[in-house]
Amino acid sequence: GIQVEQSPPDLILQEGANSTLRCNFSDSVNNLQWFHQNPWGQLINLFYIPSGTKQNGRLSATTVATERYSLLYISSSQTTDSGVYFCAVVGGYQKVTFGIGTKLQVIP
Amino acid sequence: NAGVMQNPRHLVRRRGQEARLRCSPMKGHSHVYWYRQLPEEGLKFMVYLQKENIIDESGMPKERFSAEFPKEGPSILRIQQVVRGDSAAYFCASSPLRGPDEQFFGPGTRLTVL
């Protein structure tokens, strides 16, 4: 099956700092999503981004499908950004494979 | 438009009991997926269902676990004779179309086996 690697595994940021999270995948995919799992365990859709670039407020994402990676940018981080960020890719039959996540802690 | 609904949100069972987890997809969605998340881990795919059909159950344990999505009513994930290792968060997601499409997740059911 498809392998998904996320980096870094852990990240501590000062409030206001910017960061880039990376997701590499081992094979061509039909789609890719970024999720934020907040400290209460809820999964929040951030981006559905099989290719190209999207922006939503302080967050943006870029997927380069031909090179099998995606990047999630967080600018001017806030404490509410804390949690785990997952990259999930879809191969055949819509089976979703999740990376192990990047655990982000934003400190005031 | 209500999101994906899951209930119960928390479920406690003793070893050997049965656990039934329910998932109602978003309105207009006919595809349902179940995932399991062990503590400090990512989500693992379990099963993909359409109404009255299991499309892909390659992630389901071979014993004790079953899933259905009847013509009427929610999708059910059933775990028989639960063991402590079944303690996890179980998430359901739904999508509207076959083929690559965005999935929307429910709040999850946290199962604790005593």
CSV table of C-alpha atoms in Angstrom, one decimal:
chain,number,residue,atom,x,y,z
A,1,GLY,CA,0.0,0.0,0.0
A,2,ILE,CA,0.9,3.6,-0.1
A,3,GLN,CA,3.3,4.9,2.5
A,4,VAL,CA,2.8,8.4,4.0
A,5,GLU,CA,5.5,10.1,5.9
A,6,GLN,CA,5.1,13.4,7.8
A,7,SER,CA,7.7,15.6,9.1
A,8,PRO,CA,8.6,16.9,11.6
A,9,PRO,CA,6.9,14.5,14.1
A,10,ASP,CA,6.9,17.2,16.8
A,11,LEU,CA,7.0,20.9,16.6
A,12,ILE,CA,7.0,23.6,19.3
A,13,LEU,CA,6.4,27.2,18.2
A,14,GLN,CA,6.2,30.5,19.9
A,15,GLU,CA,3.0,32.3,19.2
A,16,GLY,CA,3.3,34.4,16.1
A,17,ALA,CA,5.8,32.2,14.4
A,18,ASN,CA,5.4,30.5,11.0
A,19,SER,CA,5.9,26.9,10.2
A,20,THR,CA,5.9,24.4,7.3
A,21,LEU,CA,4.7,20.8,7.7
A,22,ARG,CA,5.6,18.2,5.1
A,23,CYS,CA,3.8,15.1,3.8
A,24,ASN,CA,5.6,12.7,1.4
A,25,PHE,CA,3.8,9.8,-0.2
A,26,SER,CA,5.2,6.8,-2.0
A,27,ASP,CA,2.9,6.4,-5.0
A,28,SER,CA,0.5,8.4,-7.1
A,29,VAL,CA,-2.7,9.3,-5.3
A,30,ASN,CA,-6.2,10.4,-6.3
A,31,ASN,CA,-6.6,12.9,-3.6
A,32,LEU,CA,-5.0,14.3,-0.5
A,33,GLN,CA,-6.4,16.0,2.5
A,34,TRP,CA,-5.0,17.8,5.5
A,35,PHE,CA,-6.7,17.6,8.9
A,36,HIS,CA,-6.2,19.2,12.2
A,37,GLN,CA,-7.0,17.0,15.2
A,38,ASN,CA,-7.7,19.4,18.1
A,39,PRO,CA,-6.9,18.5,21.8
A,40,TRP,CA,-10.4,17.3,22.2
A,41,GLY,CA,-9.9,14.7,19.4
A,42,GLN,CA,-12.1,16.3,16.8
A,43,LEU,CA,-10.9,16.0,13.2
A,44,ILE,CA,-11.3,19.2,11.3
A,45,ASN,CA,-10.9,19.3,7.5
A,46,LEU,CA,-8.3,21.9,6.5
A,47,PHE,CA,-7.7,21.2,2.8
A,48,TYR,CA,-8.8,18.9,0.1
A,49,ILE,CA,-5.9,19.3,-2.3
A,50,PRO,CA,-4.9,16.7,-4.8
A,51,SER,CA,-2.8,19.2,-6.6
A,52,GLY,CA,-2.0,22.9,-6.7
A,53,THR,CA,-2.2,25.5,-4.0
A,54,LYS,CA,-5.0,26.6,-1.7
A,55,GLN,CA,-5.2,29.2,1.0
A,56,ASN,CA,-7.6,29.7,3.9
A,57,GLY,CA,-6.8,32.5,6.2
A,58,ARG,CA,-3.5,31.9,7.9
A,59,LEU,CA,-3.2,28.4,6.5
A,60,SER,CA,-2.2,27.4,3.0
A,61,ALA,CA,-1.3,24.2,1.3
A,62,THR,CA,0.5,23.1,-1.8
A,63,THR,CA,0.6,19.7,-3.3
A,64,VAL,CA,3.1,18.7,-6.1
A,65,ALA,CA,1.6,15.4,-7.2
A,66,THR,CA,4.3,14.7,-9.7
A,67,GLU,CA,6.9,14.9,-7.0
A,68,ARG,CA,4.7,13.1,-4.4
A,69,TYR,CA,4.7,15.7,-1.6
A,70,SER,CA,2.4,18.2,0.0
A,71,LEU,CA,3.2,21.1,2.3
A,72,LEU,CA,1.0,22.8,4.9
A,73,TYR,CA,2.0,26.4,5.9
A,74,ILE,CA,0.8,27.9,9.1
A,75,SER,CA,1.5,31.6,9.5
A,76,SER,CA,1.3,33.8,12.6
A,77,SER,CA,0.6,30.7,14.7
A,78,GLN,CA,-1.9,30.9,17.6
A,79,THR,CA,-2.3,28.7,20.6
A,80,THR,CA,-5.5,27.4,19.1
A,81,ASP,CA,-3.4,25.9,16.3
A,82,SER,CA,-2.1,23.3,18.8
A,83,GLY,CA,-2.9,19.7,18.1
A,84,VAL,CA,-2.0,17.1,15.6
A,85,TYR,CA,-1.9,17.7,11.9
A,86,PHE,CA,-2.5,14.7,9.7
A,87,CYS,CA,-2.0,14.3,6.0
A,88,ALA,CA,-4.2,11.6,4.4
A,89,VAL,CA,-4.0,10.3,0.8
A,90,VAL,CA,-6.4,8.3,-1.2
A,91,GLY,CA,-5.2,5.6,-3.5
A,92,GLY,CA,-7.4,3.0,-5.2
A,93,TYR,CA,-10.9,2.3,-4.1
A,94,GLN,CA,-10.9,5.4,-1.9
A,95,LYS,CA,-9.0,3.8,0.8
A,96,VAL,CA,-7.5,6.5,2.9
A,97,THR,CA,-4.0,6.2,4.3
A,98,PHE,CA,-3.0,8.6,7.1
A,99,GLY,CA,0.4,9.7,8.1
A,100,ILE,CA,1.3,9.5,11.8
A,101,GLY,CA,0.9,13.2,12.1
A,102,THR,CA,2.9,16.3,13.2
A,103,LYS,CA,2.2,17.2,16.8
A,104,LEU,CA,2.2,21.0,17.1
A,105,GLN,CA,2.4,22.9,20.3
A,106,VAL,CA,2.1,26.7,20.2
A,107,ILE,CA,3.2,28.4,23.3
A,108,PRO,CA,2.3,32.0,24.3
B,1,ASN,CA,-26.7,20.7,6.9
B,2,ALA,CA,-25.8,18.5,9.8
B,3,GLY,CA,-22.3,16.9,9.8
B,4,VAL,CA,-21.5,13.3,10.3
B,5,MET,CA,-23.1,12.0,13.5
B,6,GLN,CA,-21.7,9.3,15.6
B,7,ASN,CA,-23.1,7.8,18.8
B,8,PRO,CA,-22.4,7.1,21.5
B,9,ARG,CA,-19.5,9.5,21.9
B,10,HIS,CA,-18.1,7.5,24.8
B,11,LEU,CA,-18.7,3.8,25.4
B,12,VAL,CA,-17.5,1.6,28.2
B,13,ARG,CA,-17.6,-2.1,28.0
B,14,ARG,CA,-16.3,-5.0,30.1
B,15,ARG,CA,-14.2,-7.7,28.4
B,16,GLY,CA,-16.4,-10.1,26.6
B,17,GLN,CA,-19.3,-7.7,26.0
B,18,GLU,CA,-20.4,-6.4,22.6
B,19,ALA,CA,-19.9,-2.9,21.4
B,20,ARG,CA,-22.2,-1.2,18.8
B,21,LEU,CA,-21.1,2.0,17.2
B,22,ARG,CA,-23.4,4.0,15.0
B,23,CYS,CA,-22.7,6.5,12.3
B,24,SER,CA,-25.1,8.7,10.3
B,25,PRO,CA,-23.5,10.2,7.2
B,26,MET,CA,-24.0,13.7,6.1
B,27,LYS,CA,-27.2,14.3,4.1
B,28,GLY,CA,-26.7,13.3,0.5
B,29,HIS,CA,-23.7,11.1,1.3
B,30,SER,CA,-23.9,7.4,0.4
B,31,HIS,CA,-20.4,6.3,1.2
B,32,VAL,CA,-19.2,5.5,4.7
B,33,TYR,CA,-15.8,4.7,6.0
B,34,TRP,CA,-14.7,3.5,9.5
B,35,TYR,CA,-11.3,4.2,11.0
B,36,ARG,CA,-9.6,3.3,14.3
B,37,GLN,CA,-7.2,5.5,16.1
B,38,LEU,CA,-5.1,3.9,18.9
B,39,PRO,CA,-3.7,6.3,21.5
B,40,GLU,CA,-0.9,8.5,20.1
B,41,GLU,CA,-1.3,7.0,16.6
B,42,GLY,CA,-2.8,8.0,13.3
B,43,LEU,CA,-6.0,6.7,11.9
B,44,LYS,CA,-6.1,3.3,10.3
B,45,PHE,CA,-8.7,2.4,7.7
B,46,MET,CA,-11.0,-0.4,8.6
B,47,VAL,CA,-13.9,-0.7,6.1
B,48,TYR,CA,-15.6,1.2,3.3
B,49,LEU,CA,-19.3,0.7,2.7
B,50,GLN,CA,-22.1,1.9,0.5
B,51,LYS,CA,-25.8,1.3,1.2
B,52,GLU,CA,-26.2,-2.4,1.7
B,53,ASN,CA,-22.7,-3.2,0.3
B,54,ILE,CA,-19.3,-3.7,1.8
B,55,ILE,CA,-16.9,-2.3,-0.8
B,56,ASP,CA,-13.6,-2.8,1.0
B,57,GLU,CA,-13.0,-4.4,4.4
B,58,SER,CA,-9.3,-5.1,4.0
B,59,GLY,CA,-8.6,-3.2,7.2
B,60,MET,CA,-11.0,-5.0,9.4
B,61,PRO,CA,-9.8,-7.7,11.9
B,62,LYS,CA,-10.9,-11.1,10.6
B,63,GLU,CA,-12.7,-12.0,13.8
B,64,ARG,CA,-15.1,-10.3,16.1
B,65,PHE,CA,-15.5,-7.2,13.9
B,66,SER,CA,-18.3,-6.5,11.5
B,67,ALA,CA,-19.9,-3.5,9.7
B,68,GLU,CA,-23.1,-2.8,7.9
B,69,PHE,CA,-24.8,0.1,6.2
B,70,PRO,CA,-28.4,-0.9,5.7
B,71,LYS,CA,-30.8,0.7,3.2
B,72,GLU,CA,-32.4,2.6,6.1
B,73,GLY,CA,-30.7,3.8,9.2
B,74,PRO,CA,-27.2,4.4,10.3
B,75,SER,CA,-24.1,2.4,9.6
B,76,ILE,CA,-23.1,0.1,12.4
B,77,LEU,CA,-19.7,-1.1,13.5
B,78,ARG,CA,-20.1,-4.1,15.8
B,79,ILE,CA,-17.4,-5.5,17.9
B,80,GLN,CA,-18.1,-8.8,19.6
B,81,GLN,CA,-16.4,-10.1,22.8
B,82,VAL,CA,-14.4,-7.0,23.2
B,83,VAL,CA,-10.9,-7.2,24.6
B,84,ARG,CA,-8.7,-4.4,26.2
B,85,GLY,CA,-6.8,-4.0,22.9
B,86,ASP,CA,-10.1,-2.8,21.3
B,87,SER,CA,-9.9,0.4,23.4
B,88,ALA,CA,-9.5,3.2,20.9
B,89,ALA,CA,-11.3,6.0,19.2
B,90,TYR,CA,-13.4,4.9,16.2
B,91,PHE,CA,-14.1,7.5,13.6
B,92,CYS,CA,-16.6,7.4,10.8
B,93,ALA,CA,-16.4,9.5,7.6
B,94,SER,CA,-18.7,10.0,4.7
B,95,SER,CA,-18.4,11.2,1.1
B,96,PRO,CA,-20.9,11.9,-1.6
B,97,LEU,CA,-19.4,10.4,-4.7
B,98,ARG,CA,-17.6,7.3,-5.7
B,99,GLY,CA,-14.1,8.1,-6.8
B,100,PRO,CA,-11.6,10.5,-5.3
B,101,ASP,CA,-13.6,12.9,-3.2
B,102,GLU,CA,-13.4,14.7,0.1
B,103,GLN,CA,-14.3,12.8,3.2
B,104,PHE,CA,-15.9,14.4,6.2
B,105,PHE,CA,-15.3,13.0,9.7
B,106,GLY,CA,-17.6,12.5,12.6
B,107,PRO,CA,-16.6,13.3,16.2
B,108,GLY,CA,-15.7,9.7,16.9
B,109,THR,CA,-16.7,7.2,19.6
B,110,ARG,CA,-14.2,6.6,22.4
B,111,LEU,CA,-14.4,2.9,23.4
B,112,THR,CA,-12.9,1.9,26.7
B,113,VAL,CA,-12.8,-1.8,27.6
B,114,LEU,CA,-12.4,-2.5,31.3
